[in-house]
Short mmCIF file of C-alpha atoms in Angstrom, two decimals:
data_model
loop_
_atom_site.label_atom_id
_atom_site.label_comp_id
_atom_site.label_asym_id
_atom_site.label_seq_id
_atom_site.Cartn_x
_atom_site.Cartn_y
_atom_site.Cartn_z
CA UNK A 4 0.06 -0.02 -0.04
CA UNK A 5 1.28 3.35 -0.87
CA UNK A 6 1.14 5.98 1.97
CA UNK A 7 0.67 9.58 0.83
CA UNK A 8 2.75 11.59 3.13
CA UNK A 9 2.36 15.31 3.54
CA UNK A 10 5.98 15.76 2.16
CA UNK A 11 8.58 13.35 0.53
CA UNK A 12 10.21 11.01 2.88
CA UNK A 13 13.66 12.49 2.34
CA UNK A 14 12.30 15.93 3.47
CA UNK A 15 10.97 14.40 6.60
CA UNK A 16 14.43 13.02 7.23
CA UNK A 17 15.89 16.48 6.46
CA UNK A 18 13.46 18.05 9.10
CA UNK A 19 14.78 15.28 11.58
CA UNK A 20 18.42 16.29 10.90
CA UNK A 21 17.70 20.00 11.46
CA UNK A 22 15.75 19.38 14.66
CA UNK A 23 18.55 17.27 16.05
CA UNK A 24 21.32 19.77 15.12
CA UNK A 25 19.62 22.95 16.25
CA UNK A 26 17.35 22.18 19.23
CA UNK A 27 18.63 20.37 22.47
CA UNK A 28 16.14 17.80 23.74
CA UNK A 29 14.10 19.33 26.56
CA UNK A 30 15.11 16.76 29.06
CA UNK A 31 18.80 17.58 28.55
CA UNK A 32 17.95 21.31 28.87
CA UNK A 33 16.28 20.71 32.18
CA UNK A 34 19.13 18.79 33.38
CA UNK A 35 21.60 21.61 32.46
CA UNK A 36 19.29 24.12 34.32
CA UNK A 37 19.15 21.88 37.39
CA UNK A 38 22.94 21.47 37.27
CA UNK A 39 23.37 25.31 37.07
CA UNK A 40 21.21 25.60 40.21
CA UNK A 41 23.20 23.45 42.40
CA UNK A 42 26.75 24.15 41.04
CA UNK A 43 29.05 25.53 43.74
CA UNK A 44 32.13 26.10 41.57
CA UNK A 45 32.23 29.60 39.92
CA UNK A 46 34.26 28.37 36.92
CA UNK A 47 31.82 25.47 36.38
CA UNK A 48 28.88 27.80 36.79
CA UNK A 49 30.40 30.05 34.09
CA UNK A 50 30.78 27.09 31.67
CA UNK A 51 27.12 25.95 32.20
CA UNK A 52 25.90 29.44 31.63
CA UNK A 53 27.79 29.69 28.35
CA UNK A 54 26.39 26.32 27.24
CA UNK A 55 22.78 27.34 27.94
CA UNK A 56 23.23 30.61 26.06
CA UNK A 57 24.62 28.67 23.14
CA UNK A 58 21.65 26.38 23.20
CA UNK A 59 19.19 29.26 23.17
CA UNK A 60 21.03 30.99 20.18
CA UNK A 61 21.04 27.82 18.23
CA UNK A 62 17.39 27.31 18.61
CA UNK A 63 16.72 30.92 17.88
CA UNK A 64 18.81 31.10 14.75
CA UNK A 65 18.12 27.57 13.68
CA UNK A 66 21.85 26.96 13.54
CA UNK A 67 23.84 23.94 14.68
CA UNK A 68 24.50 24.12 18.45
CA UNK A 69 28.03 22.61 17.94
CA UNK A 70 30.65 23.16 15.16
CA UNK A 71 31.14 19.42 15.15
CA UNK A 72 27.95 18.29 13.68
CA UNK A 73 28.93 14.73 14.04
CA UNK A 74 28.27 11.48 12.38
CA UNK A 75 24.59 10.72 11.70
CA UNK A 76 23.61 7.45 13.04
CA UNK A 77 19.91 6.32 12.06
CA UNK A 78 17.75 3.55 13.59
CA UNK A 79 14.83 2.49 11.48
CA UNK A 80 12.13 0.60 13.22
CA UNK A 81 9.26 -0.96 11.26
CA UNK A 82 8.70 -3.29 8.19
CA UNK A 83 11.82 -3.72 6.32
CA UNK A 84 12.10 -1.27 3.44
CA UNK A 85 15.62 -0.96 2.01
CA UNK A 86 14.63 1.98 -0.15
CA UNK A 87 14.82 4.27 2.96
CA UNK A 88 18.40 4.10 2.83
CA UNK A 89 18.39 6.23 -0.52
CA UNK A 90 16.22 8.69 1.21
CA UNK A 91 18.37 9.00 4.13
CA UNK A 92 21.52 9.36 2.06
CA UNK A 93 19.65 12.14 0.03
CA UNK A 94 18.62 13.89 3.21
CA UNK A 95 22.16 13.83 4.64
CA UNK A 96 23.76 15.26 1.53
CA UNK A 97 21.13 17.96 1.24
CA UNK A 98 21.33 18.91 4.90
CA UNK A 99 24.99 19.18 4.68
CA UNK A 100 24.61 22.17 2.49
CA UNK A 101 21.23 23.49 3.82
CA UNK A 102 21.63 23.47 7.59
CA UNK A 103 24.75 23.49 7.17
CA UNK A 104 26.44 20.46 8.69
CA UNK A 105 30.22 20.18 8.65
CA UNK A 106 31.40 17.59 6.18
CA UNK A 107 33.01 15.06 8.62
CA UNK A 108 33.40 11.85 6.80
CA UNK A 109 36.73 10.80 5.39
CA UNK A 110 38.39 7.74 3.98
CA UNK A 111 39.96 6.07 7.01
CA UNK A 112 43.22 5.21 5.19
CA UNK A 113 44.04 8.17 2.88
CA UNK A 114 41.90 10.61 4.99
CA UNK A 115 40.25 12.19 1.82
CA UNK A 116 37.10 14.10 2.83
CA UNK A 117 34.03 13.11 0.86
CA UNK A 118 32.55 16.55 1.30
CA UNK A 119 28.96 15.50 1.92
CA UNK A 120 28.91 13.30 5.11
CA UNK A 121 28.53 10.21 2.92
CA UNK A 122 31.13 7.60 1.99
CA UNK A 123 31.39 3.90 2.15
CA UNK A 124 29.26 2.72 5.05
CA UNK A 125 28.06 6.18 5.85
CA UNK A 126 25.65 7.39 7.16
CA UNK A 127 25.20 4.47 9.64
CA UNK A 128 21.64 2.92 9.19
CA UNK A 129 20.49 0.14 11.56
CA UNK A 130 17.32 -1.69 10.88
CA UNK A 131 15.06 -2.98 13.58
CA UNK A 132 12.31 -5.02 11.75
CA UNK A 133 8.92 -5.13 13.48
CA UNK A 134 5.37 -5.80 12.42
CA UNK A 135 4.34 -2.28 13.49
CA UNK A 136 2.02 -0.37 11.28
CA UNK A 137 4.34 2.67 11.42
CA UNK A 138 7.89 3.47 10.63
CA UNK A 139 10.03 5.14 13.28
CA UNK A 140 13.46 6.72 12.47
CA UNK A 141 15.60 7.62 15.40
CA UNK A 142 18.71 9.86 14.80
CA UNK A 143 21.81 10.27 17.00
CA UNK A 144 24.48 12.75 15.92
CA UNK A 145 27.84 11.64 17.33
CA UNK A 146 30.93 14.01 17.44
CA UNK A 147 34.36 12.86 17.65
CA UNK A 148 35.21 14.24 21.15
CA UNK A 149 32.72 12.02 22.76
CA UNK A 150 32.93 9.07 20.38
CA UNK A 151 36.69 8.82 20.72
CA UNK A 152 36.21 8.12 24.46
CA UNK A 153 34.25 4.88 23.76
CA UNK A 154 35.58 1.90 25.81
CA UNK A 155 34.96 -1.78 25.95
CA UNK A 156 36.26 -4.25 28.41
CA UNK A 157 35.75 -7.98 28.54
CA UNK A 158 35.64 -8.55 32.23
CA UNK A 159 35.85 -11.79 34.01
CA UNK A 160 32.50 -12.98 35.39
CA UNK A 161 34.36 -13.10 38.87
CA UNK A 162 34.91 -9.26 38.61
CA UNK A 163 31.23 -8.94 39.31
CA UNK A 164 29.19 -5.76 39.39
CA UNK A 165 31.83 -4.02 41.54
CA UNK A 166 34.25 -4.62 38.54
CA UNK A 167 31.59 -3.32 36.16
CA UNK A 168 30.96 -0.15 38.11
CA UNK A 169 34.67 0.53 38.67
CA UNK A 170 35.39 0.26 34.89
CA UNK A 171 32.46 2.66 34.03
CA UNK A 172 33.54 5.29 36.61
CA UNK A 173 37.22 5.11 35.54
CA UNK A 174 36.30 5.43 31.90
CA UNK A 175 34.47 8.57 32.49
CA UNK A 176 37.14 10.14 34.72
CA UNK A 177 39.99 9.11 32.37
CA UNK A 178 38.13 10.88 29.61
CA UNK A 179 38.54 14.20 31.36
CA UNK A 180 37.36 17.25 29.49
CA UNK A 181 37.76 15.55 25.97
CA UNK A 182 34.02 14.58 25.62
CA UNK A 183 32.87 18.09 26.65
CA UNK A 184 31.08 17.27 30.01
CA UNK A 185 28.68 17.56 31.46
CA UNK A 186 27.08 14.94 29.28
CA UNK A 187 25.33 11.47 29.43
CA UNK A 188 26.84 8.13 29.93
CA UNK A 189 25.51 5.28 27.83
CA UNK A 190 26.49 1.83 29.20
CA UNK A 191 26.08 -1.60 27.76
CA UNK A 192 26.42 -4.72 30.00
CA UNK A 193 26.42 -8.17 28.44
CA UNK A 194 25.86 -9.58 25.06
CA UNK A 195 28.77 -10.06 22.81
CA UNK A 196 31.44 -7.41 22.36
CA UNK A 197 29.84 -5.84 19.39
CA UNK A 198 26.29 -5.90 20.78
CA UNK A 199 27.57 -4.45 24.16
CA UNK A 200 29.07 -1.44 22.30
CA UNK A 201 25.88 -0.99 20.35
CA UNK A 202 23.77 -1.09 23.52
CA UNK A 203 25.92 1.61 25.10
CA UNK A 204 25.31 3.89 22.05
CA UNK A 205 21.65 3.20 21.81
CA UNK A 206 21.13 3.99 25.51
CA UNK A 207 22.01 7.74 24.56
CA UNK A 208 18.63 7.86 22.77
CA UNK A 209 16.66 7.47 25.96
CA UNK A 210 15.16 10.55 27.69
CA UNK A 211 16.79 11.35 30.92
CA UNK A 212 13.60 11.87 32.70
CA UNK A 213 12.21 8.32 32.08
CA UNK A 214 12.97 5.70 34.59
CA UNK A 215 14.14 2.32 33.46
CA UNK A 216 11.37 -0.39 33.89
CA UNK A 217 13.98 -2.72 35.43
CA UNK A 218 14.32 -1.50 39.06
CA UNK A 219 17.90 -2.92 39.30
CA UNK A 220 19.02 -0.99 36.28
CA UNK A 221 17.31 2.21 37.52
CA UNK A 222 19.28 1.83 40.91
CA UNK A 223 22.56 1.24 39.10
CA UNK A 224 22.00 4.27 36.95
CA UNK A 225 21.26 6.35 39.99
CA UNK A 226 24.35 5.10 41.89
CA UNK A 227 26.74 5.72 38.97
CA UNK A 228 25.28 9.16 38.55
CA UNK A 229 26.09 10.15 42.06
CA UNK A 230 29.51 8.44 42.11
CA UNK A 231 30.68 10.08 38.89
CA UNK A 232 29.68 13.50 39.84
CA UNK A 233 31.39 13.00 43.23
CA UNK A 234 34.64 12.83 41.21
CA UNK A 235 34.74 16.63 40.91
CA UNK A 236 35.84 16.52 37.29
CA UNK A 237 33.06 19.00 36.45
CA UNK A 238 32.03 20.98 33.20
CA UNK A 239 34.63 20.81 30.51
CA UNK A 240 36.97 18.96 33.06
CA UNK A 241 37.70 22.23 34.87
CA UNK A 242 36.36 21.02 38.15
CA UNK A 243 32.84 21.27 39.61
CA UNK A 244 29.88 19.39 40.92
CA UNK A 245 28.48 18.35 37.60
CA UNK A 246 30.34 15.79 35.47
CA UNK A 247 27.42 13.93 33.93
CA UNK A 248 23.73 14.95 33.45
CA UNK A 249 22.52 11.27 33.43
CA UNK A 250 23.49 7.73 33.11
CA UNK A 251 21.63 5.20 31.00
CA UNK A 252 22.21 1.42 31.09
CA UNK A 253 21.06 -1.28 28.73
CA UNK A 254 21.72 -5.03 29.30
CA UNK A 255 21.58 -8.35 27.43
CA UNK A 256 22.24 -11.98 28.19
CA UNK A 257 25.85 -13.07 27.73
CA UNK A 258 28.02 -16.18 27.65
CA UNK A 259 28.44 -17.75 30.99
CA UNK A 260 32.35 -17.13 30.67
CA UNK A 261 32.02 -13.54 29.73
CA UNK A 262 31.04 -10.23 31.24
CA UNK A 263 31.33 -7.50 28.56
CA UNK A 264 30.91 -3.85 29.54
CA UNK A 265 30.99 -0.75 27.26
CA UNK A 266 30.86 2.88 27.79
CA UNK A 267 29.67 5.48 25.18
CA UNK A 268 29.63 9.07 26.25
CA UNK A 269 27.39 11.69 24.89
CA UNK A 270 28.62 15.37 25.27
CA UNK A 271 26.50 18.07 26.77
CA UNK A 272 25.12 18.49 23.11
CA UNK A 273 23.81 14.88 22.97
CA UNK A 274 21.76 15.43 19.89
CA UNK A 275 18.92 13.03 19.23
CA UNK A 276 15.53 13.12 17.51
CA UNK A 277 12.93 10.74 16.26
CA UNK A 278 10.01 10.76 13.84
CA UNK A 279 7.20 8.35 13.72
CA UNK A 280 5.42 7.93 10.15
CA UNK A 281 2.05 6.50 9.87
CA UNK A 282 -0.61 6.35 7.13
CA UNK A 283 -1.95 9.69 8.29
CA UNK A 284 0.57 11.41 10.48
CA UNK A 285 4.09 12.44 10.97
CA UNK A 286 5.14 13.02 14.55
CA UNK A 287 8.56 14.34 15.69
CA UNK A 288 10.07 13.82 19.15
CA UNK A 289 13.57 14.00 20.80
CA UNK A 290 13.84 10.75 22.61
CA UNK A 291 13.19 7.01 22.20
CA UNK A 292 13.92 3.66 23.78
CA UNK A 293 14.87 1.19 20.99
#
């Protein structure tokens, strides 16, 4: 069945890219405001004020909130339709000029810039096939400062949860100011090595103000949030009370002889957006659990 959308699908994806680039999700904005309210370090308070002013100007001017507009990572949920990849590529190329987005993609060996945020394997598109009567496209823009701080460790099961927590906290502290804190910490626990890293990244799509349905995961998120902020690393790594705005954890069953844990950090400008397309409607939002 052909669905008549109010505008072409590639234009809907262009809208999604502009939304993610220019408007910080409300839950992250609220977390920044809360952090500014309790921050006791004058230098940290100055950094938070500058961040919030930057956010306001980006939205007002409809311009990217960060010069590193990142690598677009798409998650497509719904009935499998490979033609959407063509629409995504067209939207990314058009948006690189129109928003504009900085051309970030290069050949990994000879370092030639493609000039349009495309290239072999780019943008990243992940399919989540379902029988739903809608298509949902979620977008995460990932800059290099935070992405370069990604960590994976294959722990021994005997390391237990104390080993897991220690690795997560050490990973964030060792990153210092490079991922532009305060940000969000995405964590994957379990699965295989590749799935563990993928879970950590997907966790960054979840709104900060939504509790995890698993009470043990929720308690772990809260514990890590407190302990990381007690480090004193602070905004931009310059010291202060706020190193992270939130921690989001995903888990998966794993091999009896393995205990994988991965950390993927989102900077203060954790840029995410989603759109749900039905037969009669197109609805945008800025957070999703997938």
